[in-house]
XYZ file of N, CA and C in Angstrom:
768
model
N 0.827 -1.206 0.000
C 0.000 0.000 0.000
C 0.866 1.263 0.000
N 1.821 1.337 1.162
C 2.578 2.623 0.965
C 3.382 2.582 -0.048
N 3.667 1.356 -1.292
C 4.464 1.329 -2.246
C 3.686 1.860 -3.455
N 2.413 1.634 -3.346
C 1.584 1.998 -4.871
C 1.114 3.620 -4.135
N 1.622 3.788 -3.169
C 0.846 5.180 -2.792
C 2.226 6.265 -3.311
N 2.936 5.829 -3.076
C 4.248 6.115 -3.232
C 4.889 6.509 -4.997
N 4.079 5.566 -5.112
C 4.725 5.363 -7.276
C 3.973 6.233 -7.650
N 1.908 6.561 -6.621
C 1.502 7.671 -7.125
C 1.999 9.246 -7.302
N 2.365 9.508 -6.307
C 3.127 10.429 -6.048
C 4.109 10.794 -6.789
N 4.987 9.521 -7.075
C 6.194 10.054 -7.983
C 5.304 10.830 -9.270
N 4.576 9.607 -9.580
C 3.876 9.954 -11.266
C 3.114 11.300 -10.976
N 2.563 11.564 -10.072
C 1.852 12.881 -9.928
C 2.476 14.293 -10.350
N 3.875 14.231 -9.442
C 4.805 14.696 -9.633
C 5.284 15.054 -10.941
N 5.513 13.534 -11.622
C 6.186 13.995 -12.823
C 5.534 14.313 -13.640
N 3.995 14.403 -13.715
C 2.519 14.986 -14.461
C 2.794 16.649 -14.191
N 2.717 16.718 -13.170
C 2.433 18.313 -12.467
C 4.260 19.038 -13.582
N 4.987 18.434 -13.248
C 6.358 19.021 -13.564
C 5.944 19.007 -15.647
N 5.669 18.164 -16.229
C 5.608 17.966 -17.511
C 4.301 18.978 -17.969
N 3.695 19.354 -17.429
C 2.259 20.594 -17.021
C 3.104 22.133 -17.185
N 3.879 21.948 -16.198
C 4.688 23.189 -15.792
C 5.612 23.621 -17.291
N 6.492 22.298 -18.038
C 7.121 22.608 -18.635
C 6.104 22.681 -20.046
N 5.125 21.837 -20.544
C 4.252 22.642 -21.869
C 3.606 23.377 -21.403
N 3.366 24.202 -20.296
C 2.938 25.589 -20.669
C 4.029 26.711 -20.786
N 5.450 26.290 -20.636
C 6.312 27.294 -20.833
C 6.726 27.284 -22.582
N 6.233 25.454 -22.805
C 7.044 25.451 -24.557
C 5.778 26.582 -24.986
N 4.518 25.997 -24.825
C 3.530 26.627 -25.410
C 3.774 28.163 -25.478
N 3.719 28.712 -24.613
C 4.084 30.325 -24.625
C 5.495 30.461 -25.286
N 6.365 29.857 -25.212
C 7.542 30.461 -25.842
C 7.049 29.797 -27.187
N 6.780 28.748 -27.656
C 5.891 28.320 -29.042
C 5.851 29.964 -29.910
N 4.932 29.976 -28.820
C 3.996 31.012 -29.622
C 4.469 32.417 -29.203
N 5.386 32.736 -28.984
C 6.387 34.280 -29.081
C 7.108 33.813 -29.833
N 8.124 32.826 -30.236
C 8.905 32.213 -31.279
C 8.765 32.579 -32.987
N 7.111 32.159 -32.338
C 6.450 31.755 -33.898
C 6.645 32.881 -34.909
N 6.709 34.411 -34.141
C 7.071 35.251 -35.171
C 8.064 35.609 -35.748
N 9.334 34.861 -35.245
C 10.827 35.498 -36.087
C 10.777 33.866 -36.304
N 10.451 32.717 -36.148
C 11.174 31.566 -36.686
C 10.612 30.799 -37.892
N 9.796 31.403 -38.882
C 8.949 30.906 -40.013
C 9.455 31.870 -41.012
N 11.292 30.771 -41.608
C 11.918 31.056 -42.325
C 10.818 31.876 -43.650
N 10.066 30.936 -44.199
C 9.036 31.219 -45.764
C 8.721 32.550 -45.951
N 8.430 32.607 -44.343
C 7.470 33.911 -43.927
C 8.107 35.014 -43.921
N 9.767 34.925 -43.447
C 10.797 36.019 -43.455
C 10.945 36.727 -44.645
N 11.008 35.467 -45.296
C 11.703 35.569 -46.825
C 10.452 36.473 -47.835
N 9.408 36.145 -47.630
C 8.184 37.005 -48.011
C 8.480 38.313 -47.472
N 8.582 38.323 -46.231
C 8.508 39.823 -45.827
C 9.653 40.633 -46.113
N 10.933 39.960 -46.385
C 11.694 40.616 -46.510
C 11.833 41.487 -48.169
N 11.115 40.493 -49.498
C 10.849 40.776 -50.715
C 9.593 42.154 -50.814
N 8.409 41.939 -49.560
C 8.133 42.972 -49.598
C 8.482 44.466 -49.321
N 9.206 43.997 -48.546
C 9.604 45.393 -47.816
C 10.382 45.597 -48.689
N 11.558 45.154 -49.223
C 12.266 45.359 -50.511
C 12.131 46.312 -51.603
N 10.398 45.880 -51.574
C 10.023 46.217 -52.889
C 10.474 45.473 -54.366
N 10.835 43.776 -54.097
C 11.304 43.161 -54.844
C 10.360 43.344 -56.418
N 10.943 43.630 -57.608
C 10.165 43.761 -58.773
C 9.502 43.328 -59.209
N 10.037 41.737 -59.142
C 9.272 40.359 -59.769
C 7.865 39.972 -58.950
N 7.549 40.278 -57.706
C 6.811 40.122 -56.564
C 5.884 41.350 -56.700
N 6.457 42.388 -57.421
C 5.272 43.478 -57.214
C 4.234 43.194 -58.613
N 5.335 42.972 -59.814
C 4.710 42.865 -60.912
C 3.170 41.441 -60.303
N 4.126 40.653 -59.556
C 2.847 39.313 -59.701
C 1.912 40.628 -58.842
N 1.892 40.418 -57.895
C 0.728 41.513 -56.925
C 0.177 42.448 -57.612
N 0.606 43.139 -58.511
C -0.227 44.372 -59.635
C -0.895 43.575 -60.311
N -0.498 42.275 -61.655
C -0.962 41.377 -62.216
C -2.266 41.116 -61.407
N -2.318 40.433 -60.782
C -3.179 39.713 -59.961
C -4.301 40.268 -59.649
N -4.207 41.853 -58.983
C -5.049 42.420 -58.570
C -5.422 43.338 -59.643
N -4.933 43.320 -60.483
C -5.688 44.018 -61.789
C -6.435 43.297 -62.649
N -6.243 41.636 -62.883
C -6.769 40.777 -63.728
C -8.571 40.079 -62.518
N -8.224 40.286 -61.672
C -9.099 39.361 -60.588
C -10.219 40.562 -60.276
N -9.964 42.334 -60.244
C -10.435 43.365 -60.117
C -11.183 43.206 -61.144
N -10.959 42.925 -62.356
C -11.303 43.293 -63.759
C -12.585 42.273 -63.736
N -12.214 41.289 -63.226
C -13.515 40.216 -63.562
C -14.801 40.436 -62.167
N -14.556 40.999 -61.342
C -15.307 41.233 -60.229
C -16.097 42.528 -60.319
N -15.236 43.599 -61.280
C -16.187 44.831 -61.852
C -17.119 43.889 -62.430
N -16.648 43.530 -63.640
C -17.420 42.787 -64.805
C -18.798 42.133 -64.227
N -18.369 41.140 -63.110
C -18.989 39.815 -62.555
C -20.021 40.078 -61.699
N -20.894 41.175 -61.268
C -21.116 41.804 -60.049
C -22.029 40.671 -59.373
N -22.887 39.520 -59.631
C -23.126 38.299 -59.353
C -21.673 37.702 -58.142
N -21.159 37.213 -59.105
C -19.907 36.628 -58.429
C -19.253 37.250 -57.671
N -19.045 38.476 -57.275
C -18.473 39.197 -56.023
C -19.621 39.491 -55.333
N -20.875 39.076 -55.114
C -21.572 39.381 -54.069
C -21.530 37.426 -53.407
N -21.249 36.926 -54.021
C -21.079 35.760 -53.496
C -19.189 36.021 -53.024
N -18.533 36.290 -53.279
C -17.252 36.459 -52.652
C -17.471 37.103 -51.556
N -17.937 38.288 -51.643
C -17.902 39.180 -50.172
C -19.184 38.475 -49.058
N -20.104 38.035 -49.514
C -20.519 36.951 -48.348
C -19.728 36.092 -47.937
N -19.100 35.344 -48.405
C -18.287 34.407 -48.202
C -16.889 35.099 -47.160
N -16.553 36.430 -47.780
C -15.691 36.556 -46.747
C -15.952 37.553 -46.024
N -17.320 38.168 -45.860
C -17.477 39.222 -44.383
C -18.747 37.923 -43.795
N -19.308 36.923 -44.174
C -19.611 35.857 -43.274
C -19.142 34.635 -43.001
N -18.964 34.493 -44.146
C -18.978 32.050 -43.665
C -17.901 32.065 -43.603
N -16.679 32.946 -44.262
C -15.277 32.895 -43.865
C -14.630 34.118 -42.800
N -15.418 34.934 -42.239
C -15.032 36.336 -41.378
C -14.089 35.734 -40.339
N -13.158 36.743 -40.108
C -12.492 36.634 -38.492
C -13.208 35.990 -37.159
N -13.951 36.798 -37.093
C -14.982 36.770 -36.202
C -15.801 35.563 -35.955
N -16.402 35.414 -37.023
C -16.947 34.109 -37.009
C -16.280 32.739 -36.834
N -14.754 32.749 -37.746
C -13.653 31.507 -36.937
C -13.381 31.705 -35.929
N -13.080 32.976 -35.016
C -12.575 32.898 -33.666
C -13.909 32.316 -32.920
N -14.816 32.745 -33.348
C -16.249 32.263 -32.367
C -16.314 30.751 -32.370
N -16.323 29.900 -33.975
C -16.098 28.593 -33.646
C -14.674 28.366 -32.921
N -13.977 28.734 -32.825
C -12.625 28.080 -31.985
C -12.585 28.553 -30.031
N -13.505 29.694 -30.018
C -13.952 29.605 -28.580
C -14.628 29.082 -27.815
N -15.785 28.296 -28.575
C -16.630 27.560 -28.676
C -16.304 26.028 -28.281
N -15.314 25.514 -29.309
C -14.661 24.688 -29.515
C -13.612 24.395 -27.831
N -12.981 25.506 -27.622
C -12.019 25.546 -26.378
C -12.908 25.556 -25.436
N -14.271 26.208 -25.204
C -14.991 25.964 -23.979
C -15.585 24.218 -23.966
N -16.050 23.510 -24.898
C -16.276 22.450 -24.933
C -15.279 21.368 -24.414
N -13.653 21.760 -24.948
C -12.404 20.782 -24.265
C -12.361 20.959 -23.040
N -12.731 22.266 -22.469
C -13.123 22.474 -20.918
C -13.884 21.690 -20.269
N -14.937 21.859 -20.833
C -16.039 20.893 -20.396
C -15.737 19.481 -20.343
N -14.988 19.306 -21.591
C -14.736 17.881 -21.331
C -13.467 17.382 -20.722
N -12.785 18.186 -20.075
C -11.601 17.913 -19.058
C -10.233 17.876 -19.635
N -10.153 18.196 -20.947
C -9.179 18.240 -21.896
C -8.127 19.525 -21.745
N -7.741 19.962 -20.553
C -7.791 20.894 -20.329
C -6.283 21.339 -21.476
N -5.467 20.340 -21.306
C -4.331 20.662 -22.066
C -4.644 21.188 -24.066
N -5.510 20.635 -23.872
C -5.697 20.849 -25.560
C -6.250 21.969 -25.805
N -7.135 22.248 -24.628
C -7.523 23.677 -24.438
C -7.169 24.501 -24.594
N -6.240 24.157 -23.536
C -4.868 25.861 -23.597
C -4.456 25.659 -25.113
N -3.923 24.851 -25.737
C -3.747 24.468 -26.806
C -3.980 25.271 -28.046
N -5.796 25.309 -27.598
C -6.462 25.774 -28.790
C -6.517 27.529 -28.553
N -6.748 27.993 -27.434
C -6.712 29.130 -26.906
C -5.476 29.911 -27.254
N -3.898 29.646 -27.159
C -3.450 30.236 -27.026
C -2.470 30.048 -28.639
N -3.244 29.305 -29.421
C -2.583 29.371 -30.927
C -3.780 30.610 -31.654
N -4.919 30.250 -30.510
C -5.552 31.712 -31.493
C -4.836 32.696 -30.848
N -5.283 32.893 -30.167
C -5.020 34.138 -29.723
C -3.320 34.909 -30.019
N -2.518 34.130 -30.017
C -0.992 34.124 -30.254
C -1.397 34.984 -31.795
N -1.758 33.869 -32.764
C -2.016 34.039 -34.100
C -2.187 35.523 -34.682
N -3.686 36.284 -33.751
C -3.987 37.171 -33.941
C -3.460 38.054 -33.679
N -2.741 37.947 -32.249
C -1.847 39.519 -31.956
C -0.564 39.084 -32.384
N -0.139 38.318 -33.152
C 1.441 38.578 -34.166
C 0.777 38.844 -35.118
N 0.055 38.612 -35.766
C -0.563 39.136 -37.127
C -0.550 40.550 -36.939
N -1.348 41.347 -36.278
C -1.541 42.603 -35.480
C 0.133 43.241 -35.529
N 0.704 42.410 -34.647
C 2.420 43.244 -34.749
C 2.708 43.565 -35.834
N 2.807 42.109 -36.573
C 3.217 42.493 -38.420
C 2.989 43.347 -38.705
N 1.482 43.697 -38.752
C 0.926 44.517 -39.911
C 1.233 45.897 -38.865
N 1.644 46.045 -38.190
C 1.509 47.643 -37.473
C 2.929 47.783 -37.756
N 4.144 46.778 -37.661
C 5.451 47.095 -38.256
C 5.683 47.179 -39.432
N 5.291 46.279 -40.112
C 5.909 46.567 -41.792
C 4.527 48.213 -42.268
N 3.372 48.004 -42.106
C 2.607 49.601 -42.209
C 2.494 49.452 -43.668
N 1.984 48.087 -44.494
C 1.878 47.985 -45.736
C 0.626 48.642 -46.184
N 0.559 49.765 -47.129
C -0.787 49.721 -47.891
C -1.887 49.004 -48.723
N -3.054 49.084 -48.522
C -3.944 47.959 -49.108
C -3.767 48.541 -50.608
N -4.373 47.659 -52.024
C -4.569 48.611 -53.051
C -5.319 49.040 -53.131
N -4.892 49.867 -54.225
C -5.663 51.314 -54.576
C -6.194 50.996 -55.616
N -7.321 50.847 -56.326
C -7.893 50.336 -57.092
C -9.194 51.276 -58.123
N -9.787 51.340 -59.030
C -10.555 52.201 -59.408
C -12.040 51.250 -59.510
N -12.773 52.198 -59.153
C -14.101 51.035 -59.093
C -13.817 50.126 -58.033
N -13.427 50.584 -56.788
C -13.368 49.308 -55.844
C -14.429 48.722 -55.250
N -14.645 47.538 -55.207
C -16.093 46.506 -54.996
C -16.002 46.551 -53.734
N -14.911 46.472 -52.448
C -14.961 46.180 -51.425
C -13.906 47.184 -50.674
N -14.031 47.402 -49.207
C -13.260 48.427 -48.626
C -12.642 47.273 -47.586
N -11.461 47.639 -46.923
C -11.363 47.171 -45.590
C -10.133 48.198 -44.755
N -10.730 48.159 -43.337
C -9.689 49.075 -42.717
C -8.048 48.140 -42.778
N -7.039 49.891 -42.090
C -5.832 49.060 -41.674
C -4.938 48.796 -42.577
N -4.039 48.302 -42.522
C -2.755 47.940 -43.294
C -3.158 46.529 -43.683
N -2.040 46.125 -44.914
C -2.313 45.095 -45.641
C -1.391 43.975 -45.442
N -0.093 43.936 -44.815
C 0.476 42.724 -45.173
C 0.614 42.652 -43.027
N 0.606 40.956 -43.013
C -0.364 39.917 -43.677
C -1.371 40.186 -43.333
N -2.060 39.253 -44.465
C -4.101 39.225 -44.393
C -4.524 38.626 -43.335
N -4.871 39.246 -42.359
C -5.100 38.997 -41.136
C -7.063 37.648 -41.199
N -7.508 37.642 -42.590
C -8.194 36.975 -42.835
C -7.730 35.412 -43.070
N -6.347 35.176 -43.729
C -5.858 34.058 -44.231
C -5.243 33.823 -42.957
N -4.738 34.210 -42.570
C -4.338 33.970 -41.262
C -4.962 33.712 -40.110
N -6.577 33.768 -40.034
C -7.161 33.345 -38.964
C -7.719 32.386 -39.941
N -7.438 32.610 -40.660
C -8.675 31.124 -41.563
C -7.659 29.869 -41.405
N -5.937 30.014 -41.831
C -5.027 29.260 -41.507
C -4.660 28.811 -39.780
N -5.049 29.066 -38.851
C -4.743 28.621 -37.800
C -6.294 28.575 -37.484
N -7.214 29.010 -37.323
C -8.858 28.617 -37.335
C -8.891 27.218 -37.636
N -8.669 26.910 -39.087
C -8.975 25.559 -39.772
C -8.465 24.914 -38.952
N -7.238 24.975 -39.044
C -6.214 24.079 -37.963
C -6.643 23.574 -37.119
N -7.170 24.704 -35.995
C -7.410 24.187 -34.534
C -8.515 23.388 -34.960
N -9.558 23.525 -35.716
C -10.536 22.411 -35.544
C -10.202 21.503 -36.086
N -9.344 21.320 -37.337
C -9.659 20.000 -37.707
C -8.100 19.082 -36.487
N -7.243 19.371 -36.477
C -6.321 18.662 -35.472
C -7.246 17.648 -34.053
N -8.202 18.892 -33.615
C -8.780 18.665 -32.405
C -9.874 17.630 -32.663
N -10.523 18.183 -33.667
C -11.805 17.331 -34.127
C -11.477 15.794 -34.943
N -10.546 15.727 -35.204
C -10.292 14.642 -36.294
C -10.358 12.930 -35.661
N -10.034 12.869 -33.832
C -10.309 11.861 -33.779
C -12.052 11.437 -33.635
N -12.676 12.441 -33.628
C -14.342 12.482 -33.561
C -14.499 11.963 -35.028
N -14.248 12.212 -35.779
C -14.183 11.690 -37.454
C -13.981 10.509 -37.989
N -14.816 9.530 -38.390
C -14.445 8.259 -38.927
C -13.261 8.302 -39.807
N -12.479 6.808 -39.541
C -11.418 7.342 -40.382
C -11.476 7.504 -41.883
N -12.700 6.879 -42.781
C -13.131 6.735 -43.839
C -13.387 8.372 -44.349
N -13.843 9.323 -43.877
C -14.273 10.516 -43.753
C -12.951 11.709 -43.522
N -11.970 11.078 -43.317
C -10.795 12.495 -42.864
C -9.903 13.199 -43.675
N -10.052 12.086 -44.967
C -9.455 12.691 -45.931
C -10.284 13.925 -46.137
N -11.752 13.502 -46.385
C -12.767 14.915 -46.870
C -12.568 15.649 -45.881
N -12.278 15.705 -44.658
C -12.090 16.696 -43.504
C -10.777 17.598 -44.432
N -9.696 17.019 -44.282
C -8.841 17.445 -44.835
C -8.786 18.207 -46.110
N -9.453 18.036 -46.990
C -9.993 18.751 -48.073
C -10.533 20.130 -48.064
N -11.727 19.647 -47.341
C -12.203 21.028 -47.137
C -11.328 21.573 -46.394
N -10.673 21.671 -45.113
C -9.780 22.862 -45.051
C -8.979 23.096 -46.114
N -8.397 22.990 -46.718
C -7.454 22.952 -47.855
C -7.790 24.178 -48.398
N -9.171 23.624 -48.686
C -9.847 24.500 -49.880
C -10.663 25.734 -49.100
N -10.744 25.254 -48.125
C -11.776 26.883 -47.064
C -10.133 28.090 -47.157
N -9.451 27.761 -46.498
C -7.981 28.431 -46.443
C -7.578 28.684 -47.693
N -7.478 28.214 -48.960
C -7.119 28.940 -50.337
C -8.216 29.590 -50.549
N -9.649 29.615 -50.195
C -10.666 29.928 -50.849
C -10.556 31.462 -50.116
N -10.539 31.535 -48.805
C -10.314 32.742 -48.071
C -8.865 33.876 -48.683
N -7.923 33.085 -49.092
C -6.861 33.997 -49.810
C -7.265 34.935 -51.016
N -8.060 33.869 -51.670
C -8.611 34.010 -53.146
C -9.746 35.265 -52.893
N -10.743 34.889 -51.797
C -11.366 36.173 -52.528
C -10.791 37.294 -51.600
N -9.673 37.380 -51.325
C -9.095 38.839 -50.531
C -8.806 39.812 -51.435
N -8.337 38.666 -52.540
C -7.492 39.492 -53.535
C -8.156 39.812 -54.000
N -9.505 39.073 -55.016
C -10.369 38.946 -55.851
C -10.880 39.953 -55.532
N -11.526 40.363 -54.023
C -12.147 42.091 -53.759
C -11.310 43.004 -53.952
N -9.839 43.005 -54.197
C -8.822 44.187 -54.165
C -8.947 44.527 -52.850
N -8.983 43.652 -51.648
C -8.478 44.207 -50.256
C -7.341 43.962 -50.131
N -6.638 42.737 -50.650
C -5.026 42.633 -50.192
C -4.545 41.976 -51.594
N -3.086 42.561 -51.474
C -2.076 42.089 -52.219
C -1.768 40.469 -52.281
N -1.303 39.798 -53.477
C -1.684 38.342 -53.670
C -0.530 38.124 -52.342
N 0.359 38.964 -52.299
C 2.064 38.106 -51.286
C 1.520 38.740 -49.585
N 0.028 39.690 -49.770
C -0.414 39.550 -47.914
C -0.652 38.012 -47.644
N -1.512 37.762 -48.944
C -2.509 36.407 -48.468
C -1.132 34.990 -48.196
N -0.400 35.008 -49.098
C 0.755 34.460 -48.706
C 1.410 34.286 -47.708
N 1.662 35.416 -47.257
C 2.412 36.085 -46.201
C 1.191 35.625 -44.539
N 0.284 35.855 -44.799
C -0.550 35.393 -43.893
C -0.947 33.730 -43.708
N -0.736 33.054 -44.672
C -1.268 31.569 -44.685
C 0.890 30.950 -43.940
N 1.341 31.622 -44.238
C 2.823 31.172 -44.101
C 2.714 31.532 -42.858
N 2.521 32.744 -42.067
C 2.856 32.791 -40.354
C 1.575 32.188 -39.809
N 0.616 32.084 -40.488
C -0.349 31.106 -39.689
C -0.022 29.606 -39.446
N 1.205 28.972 -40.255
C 1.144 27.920 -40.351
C 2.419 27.724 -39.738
N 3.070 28.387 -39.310
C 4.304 28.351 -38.182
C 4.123 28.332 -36.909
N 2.577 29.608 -36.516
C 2.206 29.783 -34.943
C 1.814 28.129 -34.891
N 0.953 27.547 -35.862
C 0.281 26.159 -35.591
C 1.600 24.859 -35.240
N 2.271 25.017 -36.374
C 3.421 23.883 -36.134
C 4.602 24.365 -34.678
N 4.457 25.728 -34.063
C 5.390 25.531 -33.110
C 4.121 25.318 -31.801
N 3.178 25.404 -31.761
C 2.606 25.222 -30.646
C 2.188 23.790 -30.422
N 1.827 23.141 -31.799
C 1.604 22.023 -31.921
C 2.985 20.969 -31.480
N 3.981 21.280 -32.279
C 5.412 20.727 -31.617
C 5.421 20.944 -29.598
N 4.883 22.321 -29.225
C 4.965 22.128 -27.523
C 4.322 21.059 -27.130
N 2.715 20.783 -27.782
C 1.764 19.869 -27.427
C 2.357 18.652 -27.622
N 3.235 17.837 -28.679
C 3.398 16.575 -28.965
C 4.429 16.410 -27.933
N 5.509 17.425 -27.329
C 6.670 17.285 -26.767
C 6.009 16.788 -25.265
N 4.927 17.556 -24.874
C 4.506 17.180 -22.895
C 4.062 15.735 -23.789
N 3.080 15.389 -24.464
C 2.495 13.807 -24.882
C 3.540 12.816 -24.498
N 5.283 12.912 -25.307
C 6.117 12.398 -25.134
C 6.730 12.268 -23.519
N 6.548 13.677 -23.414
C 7.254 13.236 -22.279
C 6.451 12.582 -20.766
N 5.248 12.939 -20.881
C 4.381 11.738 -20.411
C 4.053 10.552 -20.510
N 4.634 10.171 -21.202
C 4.744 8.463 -21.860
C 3.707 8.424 -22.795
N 2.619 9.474 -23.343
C 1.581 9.079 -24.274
C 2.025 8.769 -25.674
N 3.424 9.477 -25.796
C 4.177 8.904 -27.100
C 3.170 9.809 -28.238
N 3.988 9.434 -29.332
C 3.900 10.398 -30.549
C 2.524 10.435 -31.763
N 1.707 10.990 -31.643
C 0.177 11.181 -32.511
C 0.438 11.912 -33.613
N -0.328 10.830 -34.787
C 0.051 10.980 -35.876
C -1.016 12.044 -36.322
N -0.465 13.058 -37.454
C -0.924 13.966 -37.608
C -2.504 13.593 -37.783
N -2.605 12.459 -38.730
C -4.069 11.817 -39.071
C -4.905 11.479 -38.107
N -4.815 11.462 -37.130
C -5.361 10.781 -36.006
C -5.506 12.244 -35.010
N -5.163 13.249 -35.485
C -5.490 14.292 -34.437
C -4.542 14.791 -33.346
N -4.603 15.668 -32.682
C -3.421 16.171 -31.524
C -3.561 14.953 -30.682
N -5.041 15.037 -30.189
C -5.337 13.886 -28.958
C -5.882 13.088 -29.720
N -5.415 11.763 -29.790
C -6.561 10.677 -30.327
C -7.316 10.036 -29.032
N -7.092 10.613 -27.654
C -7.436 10.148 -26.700
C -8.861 10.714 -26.223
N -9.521 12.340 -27.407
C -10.352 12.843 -27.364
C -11.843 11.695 -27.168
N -11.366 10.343 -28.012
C -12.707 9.924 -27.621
C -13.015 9.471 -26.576
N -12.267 9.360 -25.679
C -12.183 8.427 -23.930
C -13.473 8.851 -23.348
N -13.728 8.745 -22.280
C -14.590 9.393 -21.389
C -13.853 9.743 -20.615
N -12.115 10.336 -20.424
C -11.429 10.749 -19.621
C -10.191 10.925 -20.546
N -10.094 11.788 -21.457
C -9.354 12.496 -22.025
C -7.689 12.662 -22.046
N -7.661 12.997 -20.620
C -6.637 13.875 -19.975
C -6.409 13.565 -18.776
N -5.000 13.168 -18.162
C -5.196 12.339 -17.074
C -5.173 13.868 -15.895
C-alpha cells in the first residue's frame, strides 16, 4: 500500500512538472512563432524590398481578378458573403472559442490551452506584423470592397489558416477514419478559398494572403510541436498527424 501510494506520487509529480514545462514550450511556441517561419521572413523581406518580380505578380493579380469582379457583379456578391460571413475573423474565432470551452467541459484541459493560445498568439502577431511593416492595401478604381488598416499579412488568411487548424487537429479523432481525408480537403480548400477572394475584392495584395497563410502555419506547427513534446514526455508517445493532436479525445477521460 505505501508502495503503490508512493509510485503515485512520484507519477503525480512527474505529471504536475511535464504541465509546468508545456505551458512554458507553449508560450515560448507562440512568441517564437514570429521570427522563426523562415518562408514567412523571406516574403517579408521581398516585400519590404520592394522586390520587382513580386510586385509585378501583386499588380498582375489584382488588376486581372479586379477586372472580372467589376465585370462579374453576381460573383463578387457571393465572394464578399463568403468573406465578411462564412469565412469572417470573427466568425472563426467564435467557432474556436466555442470549440475551447467544450475541451473544458470535457476535461481536456491541455488541448484547451492548446487551442486558446494558438488563437489568440495568431492574432496579436498578425496585429504586430501589420503595425510594423505599415503595408498599404490597393488602390484600385471602381473598388467593390473596402477594408480598414494595413495590408500585409491578411489577417483573414491567417485566422482562416490557424482557425482551420485548430478544428480540424482537435476534431479529427471524432471523425471516422473513412471521412478524414474529406475533412482534410475542405480545409485545404476553405484556407485557399479565403486567400482568393481577398485578392479577388482588391483588399489585399496576392504576397499579404501568402504572407498570412505562411505565419499562420508556423504559430500552428510551433505550438503544436509544444503539445506533442509534454504527450512524449508523459509516456503518451507520438500522434500521428491523421489521427489528431489527442486521439485520446474519444475516452470518457481524455486527460489524465
Amino acid at each position: 500500500m505505501v508502495v503503490r501510494a508512493a509510485v503515485k506520487h512520484l507519477r503525480d509529480r512527474r505529471r504536475r512538472a511535464a504541465d509546468r514545462r508545456f505551458g512554458a514550450r507553449l508560450l515560448g511556441a507562440a512568441a517564437v512563432a514570429a521570427v522563426a517561419a523562415v518562408p514567412f521572413a523571406l516574403v517579408l523581406v521581398l516585400v519590404e524590398g520592394q522586390w520587382q518580380p513580386l510586385r509585378r505578380l501583386d499588380a498582375g493579380a489584382a488588376q486581372r481578378l479586379h477586372h472580372t469582379a467589376v465585370t462579374h457583379p453576381a460573383w463578387t456578391g457571393i465572394l464578399r458573403f463568403l468573406s465578411d460571413w462564412g469565412w469572417d475573423p470573427a466568425v472563426l474565432r467564435t467557432a474556436v472559442a466555442l470549440l475551447t470551452v467544450w475541451l473544458v467541459y470535457r476535461r481536456a484541459w491541455r488541448l484547451a490551452a492548446w487551442s486558446a493560445v494558438t488563437a489568440v498568439a495568431g492574432g496579436l502577431i498578425g496585429l504586430l506584423v501589420k503595425t510594423v511593416v505599415e503595408r498599404a492595401r490597393p488602390s484600385l478604381e471602381d473598388p467593390v470592397a473596402h477594408a480598414p488598416g494595413f495590408s500585409f499579412p491578411s489577417g483573414h488568411a491567417m485566422t482562416a489558416t490557424t482557425s482551420f487548424a485548430i478544428l480540424l487537429l482537435v476534431l479529427l479523432p471524432l471523425v471516422p477514419r473513412a471521412w478524414r481525408p474529406l475533412c482534410w480537403c475542405a480545409t485545404v480548400v476553405s484556407v485557399l478559398g479565403v486567400g482568393f477572394t481577398r485578392v479577388a475584392l482588391g483588399v489585399h495584395w496576392f504576397s499579404d494572403v501568402v504572407g498570412g497563410w505562411l505565419l499562420g502555419l508556423a504559430v500552428v506547427a510551433l505550438t503544436a510541436w509544444a503539445f506533442e513534446a509534454w504527450r512524449v514526455e508523459v509516456g503518451r508517445g507520438h500522434a500521428e498527424v491523421s489521427d489528431g493532436l489527442e486521439p485520446e479525445l474519444v475516452d470518457a477521460h481524455p486527460e489524465p
